[in-house]
XYZ file of C-alpha atoms in Angstrom:
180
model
C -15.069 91.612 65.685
C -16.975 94.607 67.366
C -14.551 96.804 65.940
C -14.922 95.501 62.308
C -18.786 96.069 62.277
C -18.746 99.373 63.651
C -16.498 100.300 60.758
C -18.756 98.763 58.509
C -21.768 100.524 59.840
C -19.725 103.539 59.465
C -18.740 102.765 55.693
C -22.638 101.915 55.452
C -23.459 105.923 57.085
C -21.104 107.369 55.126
C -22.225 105.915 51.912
C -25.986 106.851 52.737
C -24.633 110.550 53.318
C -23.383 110.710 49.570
C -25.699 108.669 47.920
C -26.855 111.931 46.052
C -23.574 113.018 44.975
C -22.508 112.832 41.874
C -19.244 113.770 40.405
C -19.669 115.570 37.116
C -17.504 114.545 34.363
C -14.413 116.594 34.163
C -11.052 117.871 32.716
C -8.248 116.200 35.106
C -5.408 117.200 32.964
C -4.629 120.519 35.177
C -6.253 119.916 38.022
C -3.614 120.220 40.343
C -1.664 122.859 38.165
C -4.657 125.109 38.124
C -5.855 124.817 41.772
C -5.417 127.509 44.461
C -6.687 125.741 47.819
C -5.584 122.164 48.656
C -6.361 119.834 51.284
C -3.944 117.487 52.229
C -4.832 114.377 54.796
C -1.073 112.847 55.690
C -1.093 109.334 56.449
C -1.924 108.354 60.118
C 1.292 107.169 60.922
C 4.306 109.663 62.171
C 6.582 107.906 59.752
C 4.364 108.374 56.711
C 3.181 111.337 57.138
C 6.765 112.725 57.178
C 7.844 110.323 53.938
C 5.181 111.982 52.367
C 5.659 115.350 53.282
C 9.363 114.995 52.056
C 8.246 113.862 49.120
C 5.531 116.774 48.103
C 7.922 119.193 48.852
C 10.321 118.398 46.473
C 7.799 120.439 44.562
C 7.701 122.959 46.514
C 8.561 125.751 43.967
C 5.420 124.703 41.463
C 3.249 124.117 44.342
C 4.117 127.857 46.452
C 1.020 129.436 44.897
C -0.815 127.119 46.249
C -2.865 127.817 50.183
C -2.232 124.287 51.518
C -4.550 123.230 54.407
C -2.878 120.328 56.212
C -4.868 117.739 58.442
C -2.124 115.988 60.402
C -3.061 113.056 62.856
C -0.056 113.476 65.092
C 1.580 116.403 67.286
C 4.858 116.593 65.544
C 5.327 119.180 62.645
C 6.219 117.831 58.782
C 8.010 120.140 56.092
C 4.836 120.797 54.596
C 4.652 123.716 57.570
C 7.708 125.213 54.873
C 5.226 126.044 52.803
C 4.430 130.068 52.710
C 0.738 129.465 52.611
C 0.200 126.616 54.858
C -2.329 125.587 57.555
C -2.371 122.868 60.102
C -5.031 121.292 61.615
C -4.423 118.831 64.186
C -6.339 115.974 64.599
C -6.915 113.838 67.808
C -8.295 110.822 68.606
C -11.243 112.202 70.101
C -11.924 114.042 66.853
C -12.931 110.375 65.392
C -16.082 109.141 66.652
C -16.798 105.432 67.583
C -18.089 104.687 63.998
C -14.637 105.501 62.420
C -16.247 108.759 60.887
C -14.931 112.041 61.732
C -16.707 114.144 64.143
C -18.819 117.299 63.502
C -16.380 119.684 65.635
C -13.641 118.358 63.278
C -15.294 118.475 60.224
C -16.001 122.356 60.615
C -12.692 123.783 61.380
C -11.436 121.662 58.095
C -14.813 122.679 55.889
C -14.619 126.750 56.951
C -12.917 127.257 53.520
C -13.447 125.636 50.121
C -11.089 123.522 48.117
C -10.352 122.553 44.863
C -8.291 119.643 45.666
C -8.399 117.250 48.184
C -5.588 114.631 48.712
C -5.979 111.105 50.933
C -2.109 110.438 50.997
C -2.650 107.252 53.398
C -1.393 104.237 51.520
C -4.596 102.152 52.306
C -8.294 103.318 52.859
C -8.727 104.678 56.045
C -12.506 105.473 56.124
C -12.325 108.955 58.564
C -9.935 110.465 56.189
C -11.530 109.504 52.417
C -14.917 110.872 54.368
C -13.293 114.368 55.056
C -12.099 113.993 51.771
C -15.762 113.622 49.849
C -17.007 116.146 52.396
C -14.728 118.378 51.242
C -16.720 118.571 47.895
C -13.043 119.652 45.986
C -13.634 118.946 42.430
C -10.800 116.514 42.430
C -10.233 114.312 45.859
C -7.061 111.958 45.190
C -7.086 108.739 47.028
C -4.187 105.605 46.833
C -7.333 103.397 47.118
C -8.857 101.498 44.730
C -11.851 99.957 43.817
C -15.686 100.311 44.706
C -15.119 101.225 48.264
C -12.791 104.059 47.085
C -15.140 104.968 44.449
C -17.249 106.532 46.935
C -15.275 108.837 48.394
C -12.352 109.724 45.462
C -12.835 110.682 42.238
C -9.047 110.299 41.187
C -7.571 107.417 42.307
C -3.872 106.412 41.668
C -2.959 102.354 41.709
C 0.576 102.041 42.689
C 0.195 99.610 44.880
C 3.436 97.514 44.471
C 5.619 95.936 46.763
C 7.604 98.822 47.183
C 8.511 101.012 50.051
C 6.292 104.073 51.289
C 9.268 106.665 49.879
C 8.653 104.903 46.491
C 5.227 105.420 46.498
C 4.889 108.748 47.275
C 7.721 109.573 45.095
C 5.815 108.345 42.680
C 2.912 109.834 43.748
C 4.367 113.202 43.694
C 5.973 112.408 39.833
C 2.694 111.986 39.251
C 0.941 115.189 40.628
C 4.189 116.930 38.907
C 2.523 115.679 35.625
C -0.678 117.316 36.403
């Protein structure tokens, strides 16, 4: 119970933060294609994170141009470090404060660069992540979540929420960026 309202007070915080922000109204049909910095959040769990990974770099030929920054919850590498231009930056526990929202140290070492993407690739909203995400201020942030809670935080939000595996969706995720 403690646990639920402290992430709601953070969702509240982090809502306040952005109030302001506005996304302006955009072209999404190359955003991917014609980006050169992308941040990618992988899922929290170990499993995920490396379905995913698998998955994006099946692309990896259209996506080489591209200077990848990776934030990756757990100690164990994913084939995204492949990737020519890649950077990882692990995140701990302790990086998360008690409000679910990433901390300050954190949030600098991700923010010392500028991106025009910025991918959420966990499966359901996870608030630290979507917040690095918006704080990111990429002109597109791509989120699985949707609906108003997402709203605040992505600005390109994909609904393929089935009852299907997590190698489905981000197969189909990735078909999807591939269209883009």
């Amino acid at each position: 119970m403690l646990e639920r309202l402290k992430a709601y007070i953070g969702l509240q915080l982090a809502k306040f933060q952005f109030r302001n922000e506005v996304d302006k109204p955009q072209e999404l049909t190359q955003f991917f294609s014609g980006a050169k910095n992308v941040l990618i959040v992988l899922p929290l769990g170990y499993e995920e994170a490396v379905i995913a990974s698998n998955a994006l770099r099946a692309f990896k030929a259209r996506l080489n141009h591209l200077h990848l920054t990776v934030v990756n919850n757990g100690t164990r590498a994913t084939s995204l470090i492949e990737f020519s231009k890649c950077e990882v930056i692990r995140m701990n526990p302790a990086d998360v404060n008690k409000l679910f929202l990433p901390t300050p140290g954190i949030m600098q070492r991700i923010l010392s660069k500028e991106y025009d993407v910025a991918m959420d690739l966990n499966l359901d909203f996870v608030l630290h992540t979507a917040y690095i995400c918006k704080a990111s201020k990429a002109k597109a942030r791509v989120g699985f979540s949707a609906g108003s809670t997402a709203d605040t935080f992505f600005n390109v939000q994909l609904n393929l929420k089935m009852p299907a595996p997590p190698q489905a969706m981000y197969e189909k995720f990735a078909a999807c960026l591939s269209m883009f």
